[in-house]
Amino acid sequence: MKTKIGIVICGLENNRQFVTNTYIQAIQSIGGLPIILPLIKSKSAIGEYQKLCDGFLFCGGGDITPLLFGQEPAYGIKNTDITLDLYQIRLMKCILETDKPVLGICRSMQILNVACGGTIHQDLRSLDVETINHMQTSLLRRDISHKVSFTPNSHIHKILGPFAYTNSFHHQAIDSLGNDLIVTGTTGDDMIEAIEMPSHSFVVGVQWHPENMCNSSSNMKQIFHAFLRYSRIH
Amino acid sequence: MKTKIGIVICGLENNRQFVTNTYIQAIQSIGGLPIILPLIKSKSAIGEYQKLCDGFLFCGGGDITPLLFGQEPAYGIKNTDITLDLYQIRLMKCILETDKPVLGICRSMQILNVACGGTIHQDLRSLDVETINHMQTSLLRRDISHKVSFTPNSHIHKILGPFAYTNSFHHQAIDSLGNDLIVTGTTGDDMIEAIEMPSHSFVVGVQWHPENMCNSSSNMKQIFHAFLRYSRIH
Amino acid sequence: MKTKIGIVICGLENNRQFVTNTYIQAIQSIGGLPIILPLIKSKSAIGEYQKLCDGFLFCGGGDITPLLFGQEPAYGIKNTDITLDLYQIRLMKCILETDKPVLGICRSMQILNVACGGTIHQDLRSLDVETINHMQTSLLRRDISHKVSFTPNSHIHKILGPFAYTNSFHHQAIDSLGNDLIVTGTTGDDMIEAIEMPSHSFVVGVQWHPENMCNSSSNMKQIFHAFLRYSRIH
Amino acid sequence: MKTKIGIVICGLENNRQFVTNTYIQAIQSIGGLPIILPLIKSKSAIGEYQKLCDGFLFCGGGDITPLLFGQEPAYGIKNTDITLDLYQIRLMKCILETDKPVLGICRSMQILNVACGGTIHQDLRSLDVETINHMQTSLLRRDISHKVSFTPNSHIHKILGPFAYTNSFHHQAIDSLGNDLIVTGTTGDDMIEAIEMPSHSFVVGVQWHPENMCNSSSNMKQIFHAFLRYSRIH
Amino acid sequence: MKTKIGIVICGLENNRQFVTNTYIQAIQSIGGLPIILPLIKSKSAIGEYQKLCDGFLFCGGGDITPLLFGQEPAYGIKNTDITLDLYQIRLMKCILETDKPVLGICRSMQILNVACGGTIHQDLRSLDVETINHMQTSLLRRDISHKVSFTPNSHIHKILGPFAYTNSFHHQAIDSLGNDLIVTGTTGDDMIEAIEMPSHSFVVGVQWHPENMCNSSSNMKQIFHAFLRYSRIH
Amino acid sequence: MKTKIGIVICGLENNRQFVTNTYIQAIQSIGGLPIILPLIKSKSAIGEYQKLCDGFLFCGGGDITPLLFGQEPAYGIKNTDITLDLYQIRLMKCILETDKPVLGICRSMQILNVACGGTIHQDLRSLDVETINHMQTSLLRRDISHKVSFTPNSHIHKILGPFAYTNSFHHQAIDSLGNDLIVTGTTGDDMIEAIEMPSHSFVVGVQWHPENMCNSSSNMKQIFHAFLRYSRIH
Amino acid sequence: MKTKIGIVICGLENNRQFVTNTYIQAIQSIGGLPIILPLIKSKSAIGEYQKLCDGFLFCGGGDITPLLFGQEPAYGIKNTDITLDLYQIRLMKCILETDKPVLGICRSMQILNVACGGTIHQDLRSLDVETINHMQTSLLRRDISHKVSFTPNSHIHKILGPFAYTNSFHHQAIDSLGNDLIVTGTTGDDMIEAIEMPSHSFVVGVQWHPENMCNSSSNMKQIFHAFLRYSRIH
Amino acid sequence: MKTKIGIVICGLENNRQFVTNTYIQAIQSIGGLPIILPLIKSKSAIGEYQKLCDGFLFCGGGDITPLLFGQEPAYGIKNTDITLDLYQIRLMKCILETDKPVLGICRSMQILNVACGGTIHQDLRSLDVETINHMQTSLLRRDISHKVSFTPNSHIHKILGPFAYTNSFHHQAIDSLGNDLIVTGTTGDDMIEAIEMPSHSFVVGVQWHPENMCNSSSNMKQIFHAFLRYSRIH
């Protein structure tokens, strides 16, 4: 029996629920069984999804509704979908009641943070301190854009070593950290690029997109291998 | 524990795998637990999906690659995706080895037929006998377009009675029927609009789109109720 | 107190109910008080609209759902909106129970015909007999396209004389005439271009668009004057 | 006999006069009889419209021509239509000569203000004091965006209580208040979000869009119920 | 003093009157003084334009309104502009009352024909006899498409010899020839490709576009030289 | 014989030379004979155009190449066409050698200024002093936007009186005035809105677009009447 | 020193000369040195290109100008570029004077045929005999569409065996065969799908696109291997 | 034997490798033999391309990936393609190991600089010192935009003299100069517009686009003549 990885739906557009194919292929290529969890409004369903899967992959996407982390909307915020936000936050909280592994990528690192009570910079350009362009302009999503340094003894340090060059596609970032979370990766302009929850076996969020790099970088693929390994043993 | 309905992925576009939301809501609204089965190339995964779910919903979509039912492509055929076709046919065959319920809508009634060895009219407009426009032009997908008559004692007759007015969105149709299938619904121009597999508890295909009509027509919703009922008792 | 002319809504697009401005200006320019009757699903409202206005203008628009005149859809039919069709037919029938004047233009001449039990050619191009292109290609809608001859003693003959050159924007046309209606105008290829209901004071349908011509042709403006005159005396 | 609510035309685009369907359905769903008042240049017509209806709904829309409140155009202003502005202001003034109820939404709260001699901030982004993004970026118009606090004893306070979360779609706002008007609702950045005219039974303006929220929020629907109730008793 | 060549306006689009630049450059490059004659509705202006210029160039363009040559519109006709048609026909007739030279290209060969009482095939594709595609599909307008043979002793024969390879951009063609005109060029499928009026010094119409070829073909440039020579001596 | 008004070509787009129709109709409606002067590179042609016409209308259009008034390009400048600029400046200079009347509208008031050695603000938004939005956002071009005050005894004062409300469509404006020119109109933010050349009978430039307003404002039409009157007496 | 393969330019669009990347990667992946030969008008350059390279790859593209094989254009023909056609035909003839290897794909199999004096069906749909749709509609270019059978002892038979399933993207086909060429592959509807020139070592044309299939089919890659092998030994 | 000029591929778009035609024609028009060097990942191929050609033309294009000159991406940077950047830098370095001539235009002057260890301003608008708009807005690419002054005794001074007016299409510019390079041209705002490598016979970079100007300016054509002359003698 393969390890069942629940991939949380990425969004809803033109009456279609979708998941970017790259995430599905990343799970499949390392031997996991991908199962897509759709967006539905039903508390009992959330509970059943939590029980059904061995690990949970939350993917990249759009901005998060500011009211959900206690702020009124500022200029620079882009499209939000409060229904999707609420669904993903509820599902995340429901999963964190167990010790099942979670991998949160880009927007979903921020969903993890908000689910734990943290807040988000609504738009990096309105910060004075920031200097790097975190919204990459390269032709291919797998191209590298900047450097990230990692905290010793963290999951991500064990996987990638003291630093790595990553791609970068975000205009929001974590502001105040959620409860029980620690920072494990930062850029030169002090943006938070990776977080973890030490109280759990493997709850990891990364701000970049390793799923786009795992065909050209064996290191990045190791993130998914580690995630699957922890999922299997639960 | 809710009844787990595997909804087979509808397609791949712009690097996204998607399912039309209407199918997901139809399953959720009658109390089933929707689980989306993504498109991956792995025989072992197909077997695991077959075991995981209690019933299987195959949705509408595009044309089927003619080589898969033994024909070379004719004029009038529209976009095809042989990878999706092969995945759905293999999954269908794998499920038919069990007695688990299947509901196939529009394109997927034809997938069921091809999986059983049947063939497809590649384009209705090139047939001489046909007179009704089966590609509806109304503003709303729930609007009715033509009449369908049903075979006594079939599942669909038990649900909808001797006839019904349905919507209609297809330019292809079943030509020769696959093995072990029977026709259970036809229009005035003798197009096949519904089929069943008598050897199985509930393997039903319909050419129209009941998922678009089930908010405005309680009859059409009964198709999903019957499907869920059979799925539950397996 | 001005004469109140109810202008029936033309359609619904992008969540907007609209009436083409030309109809409103045509009524206003001859001294009527235009009131727009929106599309709502309420039988009591239809009755109140019938009582509120002195005369009723039904405008041009799209195709009519074939099931409403007892046919299944044929090739060549364009977009239909069964909700709008039903609303206009019900409102038309409700008005015809009184002797209040009605002017039906293009699509609405066909709505009048269907409300009286008549039928429609779904697409002129599929008729063998027809030779004139009734879908005008000129730069301006007011430009003339073909000739129409009128029946002596009809309203339209009294207004325009034995014949007129008209514009032309339709691909459907009346097939069998509805009850209590007579033909009062035809083209050289025997298409029905004008109808009347002799049992009523002024129930007139025309297939062309006089509202586009009434700034450049004083004759065409007389159609609206006659309609307003009859509305005023009721 | 139903209560007749005059819905003032929203605008003119591509030679069509239109009203957003949501406003019509909001009036219909609570039992009012919606009548659309078109844009025509005729003083006598304005007087007849005033007499014909029991209450008047003015809807959302674009910016207001600055010359009409005594300013030259500033940067940041968007599309204006002086013909529509003049028509709505004249109609508003004509209605305010009576005690018939008025509900003005978004742009029309500003039309009410200008009709009473008030002025408008031409573009919120050029104000230094303002901090909230009042142009919502969420997927659905019914989603909430910020908080509004209400003045005790105002109509809006009686309906919604001391505060509410509302949607928000505007880049202009009231600057100096018109004669006989009072502020009844504000946001955290001191923008005026609701006004009333205490000398009249029910003349209410709101800056947000309750018509988009009244299917998901019973509170918001009460605004329309109150408006209809006052219209009925006149 | 240079020879004044009146170039008749090509059309009106997006509120702009325009002439394709190629015609202007063709006249300028051979030493004529181009003057553009705009479209205005004024009989006296037409007379003054006739007196002002030494020769007249009528350019290519769209289809001609069929009523102007006594036909009702047939299928296959494309956009027409009756105002432009009438202006060009009236101006053509006014010029033909003198002996001033006229060169009519493509559509304008047909304008010349209609001005003389001839008729037009509304769409070549609906003719049974025709076999060549007269609507060229090449990348560049100067590329050649088919062969044209010329009548001995005609102007065009004197300029180009017994035959030439030409470009071709038309879907209409001359049917019955106008009064006082003769055919001077035809293709292999007997389409009329060049006409002249023997009673006048130089009144020539060609169906192809020599103005696009005169940079790459010195022969084609000779058509303009001949036209200018005759204009100069008047 | 009508007075011949040379209308200078507005521009070249998609290989078409064009003049906005409104200018042509403005000249025609007051009894002038419009003649369009195309863009060609020929000094002798410019001289012949100067002799041919009685008065010259230069129309609105895009930005002017900064090198032509001695500047390098700054940010905020939009599309320029140096060939058109040079043609119009040379033609303007050639005309100013005579006393023939010139009317320059919007861009062409600036062409007049540059032809006399003046300079242009490349983009108003980069000026600190300016406060009015001179790029109108109204639905119709004839709508008014701001106020302009005129210098006593100027042509424009004699025609329009001490001030007028005008439309406004420009993002550039005159900086230093050309030789022999005087300012005759300004807005509240001190932008130059009208100029004249006192040494000539009638050489007038206006920054707004009177040709769009002359159907709705008899005052604005008087500008064209004055221009034609002076042209006739030369 | 690697074997130099001249890849002939595919076309010119938006002022860019281009080669589809797939051809370049196909040559590179098997160890050849790709050199792109641009489109220039120079006989001496053609001779130098012929000497410079060891083998020549001619790629797919658009239709061929019919005059170049002695026909006038028929309906159904698509965009042509006579400059590109002439360049490729001249280069092809120049190469065939040597024994250097040539591989012609799709359009270029037809260029080879025309260079040898053969003709082309201008559009398959206008043939009565033909029944297969040769313009594939599948999602991916590598998907198979129909079957092709090969002539014993031909190059293509040695590489692929008696038959193969291929993709198919063409609406034109060889009609009469050029001099010195033989047919080596056909489909079930007798279309010519492969040709060779027996007098040369390796001059091969195929109608399908092996370059799209050579990552998923090792057989198709062998076509390029054979071509490179012959090029190397010259 | 003609002089072989390797033109390095400009980019990859929609699966096509392309070179802008203007560069190819510039080389051909002065008698060089253009050969296009495609983008492939192969070190041995780079070496063979270096040996094959006599001179190398590097063309204009997009931005350069900042990590390649040691910076993290800043705001204002546009699309980059790290694969293309690396290929061109490697090829440039390989060529600079010889004394073969190089001409680098616009982006490629910056590629030359980076290949020598220099850095780039990522976006001119974020510099405070700069005042000229270096991104030209004129209709034609050949139009001049600003003045450039040249260093005595440089190649570019010998060709063009002490200064020239050039076109200008860039938003990036050289910051710190690479090793062995000298500045040979600047604008009034001190931007570097031309560089050379004195240790080599002819390694020249220019920031403007002489290839667009060489039909209208014989001076600019001399740049290509000089480049070809040096290439020939190697």
mmCIF file with all atom_site columns, C-alpha atoms in Angstrom, chain G residues 144-183:
data_model
loop_
_atom_site.group_PDB
_atom_site.id
_atom_site.type_symbol
_atom_site.label_atom_id
_atom_site.label_alt_id
_atom_site.label_comp_id
_atom_site.label_asym_id
_atom_site.label_entity_id
_atom_site.label_seq_id
_atom_site.pdbx_PDB_ins_code
_atom_site.Cartn_x
_atom_site.Cartn_y
_atom_site.Cartn_z
_atom_site.occupancy
_atom_site.B_iso_or_equiv
_atom_site.pdbx_formal_charge
_atom_site.auth_seq_id
_atom_site.auth_comp_id
_atom_site.auth_asym_id
_atom_site.auth_atom_id
_atom_site.pdbx_PDB_model_num
ATOM 1  C CA . ILE G 1 144 ? 0.079  9.382  -32.791 1.00 0.00 ? 144 ILE G CA 1
ATOM 2  C CA . SER G 1 145 ? -2.712 9.925  -35.293 1.00 0.00 ? 145 SER G CA 1
ATOM 3  C CA . HIS G 1 146 ? -2.652 7.365  -38.105 1.00 0.00 ? 146 HIS G CA 1
ATOM 4  C CA . LYS G 1 147 ? -0.726 4.457  -39.636 1.00 0.00 ? 147 LYS G CA 1
ATOM 5  C CA . VAL G 1 148 ? 1.840  4.645  -42.472 1.00 0.00 ? 148 VAL G CA 1
ATOM 6  C CA . SER G 1 149 ? 3.076  1.657  -44.512 1.00 0.00 ? 149 SER G CA 1
ATOM 7  C CA . PHE G 1 150 ? 6.569  1.641  -46.027 1.00 0.00 ? 150 PHE G CA 1
ATOM 8  C CA . THR G 1 151 ? 8.116  0.266  -49.242 1.00 0.00 ? 151 THR G CA 1
ATOM 9  C CA . PRO G 1 152 ? 10.615 -2.589 -48.784 1.00 0.00 ? 152 PRO G CA 1
ATOM 10 C CA . ASN G 1 153 ? 14.286 -1.711 -49.241 1.00 0.00 ? 153 ASN G CA 1
ATOM 11 C CA . SER G 1 154 ? 13.699 2.001  -48.790 1.00 0.00 ? 154 SER G CA 1
ATOM 12 C CA . HIS G 1 155 ? 15.695 3.979  -46.224 1.00 0.00 ? 155 HIS G CA 1
ATOM 13 C CA . ILE G 1 156 ? 12.573 4.505  -44.170 1.00 0.00 ? 156 ILE G CA 1
ATOM 14 C CA . HIS G 1 157 ? 11.688 0.788  -44.218 1.00 0.00 ? 157 HIS G CA 1
ATOM 15 C CA . LYS G 1 158 ? 15.175 -0.072 -43.026 1.00 0.00 ? 158 LYS G CA 1
ATOM 16 C CA . ILE G 1 159 ? 14.782 2.374  -40.165 1.00 0.00 ? 159 ILE G CA 1
ATOM 17 C CA . LEU G 1 160 ? 11.153 1.842  -39.093 1.00 0.00 ? 160 LEU G CA 1
ATOM 18 C CA . GLY G 1 161 ? 10.161 -1.531 -40.532 1.00 0.00 ? 161 GLY G CA 1
ATOM 19 C CA . PRO G 1 162 ? 7.023  -2.272 -42.627 1.00 0.00 ? 162 PRO G CA 1
ATOM 20 C CA . PHE G 1 163 ? 4.774  0.304  -40.912 1.00 0.00 ? 163 PHE G CA 1
ATOM 21 C CA . ALA G 1 164 ? 4.558  2.857  -38.105 1.00 0.00 ? 164 ALA G CA 1
ATOM 22 C CA . TYR G 1 165 ? 2.015  4.992  -36.283 1.00 0.00 ? 165 TYR G CA 1
ATOM 23 C CA . THR G 1 166 ? 2.815  8.659  -36.835 1.00 0.00 ? 166 THR G CA 1
ATOM 24 C CA . ASN G 1 167 ? 1.564  12.096 -35.941 1.00 0.00 ? 167 ASN G CA 1
ATOM 25 C CA . SER G 1 168 ? 0.098  14.184 -38.773 1.00 0.00 ? 168 SER G CA 1
ATOM 26 C CA . PHE G 1 169 ? -0.068 17.959 -39.322 1.00 0.00 ? 169 PHE G CA 1
ATOM 27 C CA . HIS G 1 170 ? -0.686 18.866 -42.947 1.00 0.00 ? 170 HIS G CA 1
ATOM 28 C CA . HIS G 1 171 ? -3.544 19.878 -45.221 1.00 0.00 ? 171 HIS G CA 1
ATOM 29 C CA . GLN G 1 172 ? -1.540 19.659 -48.431 1.00 0.00 ? 172 GLN G CA 1
ATOM 30 C CA . ALA G 1 173 ? 0.115  16.602 -49.983 1.00 0.00 ? 173 ALA G CA 1
ATOM 31 C CA . ILE G 1 174 ? 2.149  15.502 -52.973 1.00 0.00 ? 174 ILE G CA 1
ATOM 32 C CA . ASP G 1 175 ? 0.116  15.121 -56.166 1.00 0.00 ? 175 ASP G CA 1
ATOM 33 C CA . SER G 1 176 ? 2.446  14.196 -59.080 1.00 0.00 ? 176 SER G CA 1
ATOM 34 C CA . LEU G 1 177 ? 5.882  13.040 -58.042 1.00 0.00 ? 177 LEU G CA 1
ATOM 35 C CA . GLY G 1 178 ? 9.028  14.965 -59.044 1.00 0.00 ? 178 GLY G CA 1
ATOM 36 C CA . ASN G 1 179 ? 11.755 13.563 -61.280 1.00 0.00 ? 179 ASN G CA 1
ATOM 37 C CA . ASP G 1 180 ? 14.080 10.938 -59.814 1.00 0.00 ? 180 ASP G CA 1
ATOM 38 C CA . LEU G 1 181 ? 11.903 10.515 -56.729 1.00 0.00 ? 181 LEU G CA 1
ATOM 39 C CA . ILE G 1 182 ? 10.112 7.365  -55.560 1.00 0.00 ? 182 ILE G CA 1
ATOM 40 C CA . VAL G 1 183 ? 7.292  6.893  -53.068 1.00 0.00 ? 183 VAL G CA 1
#
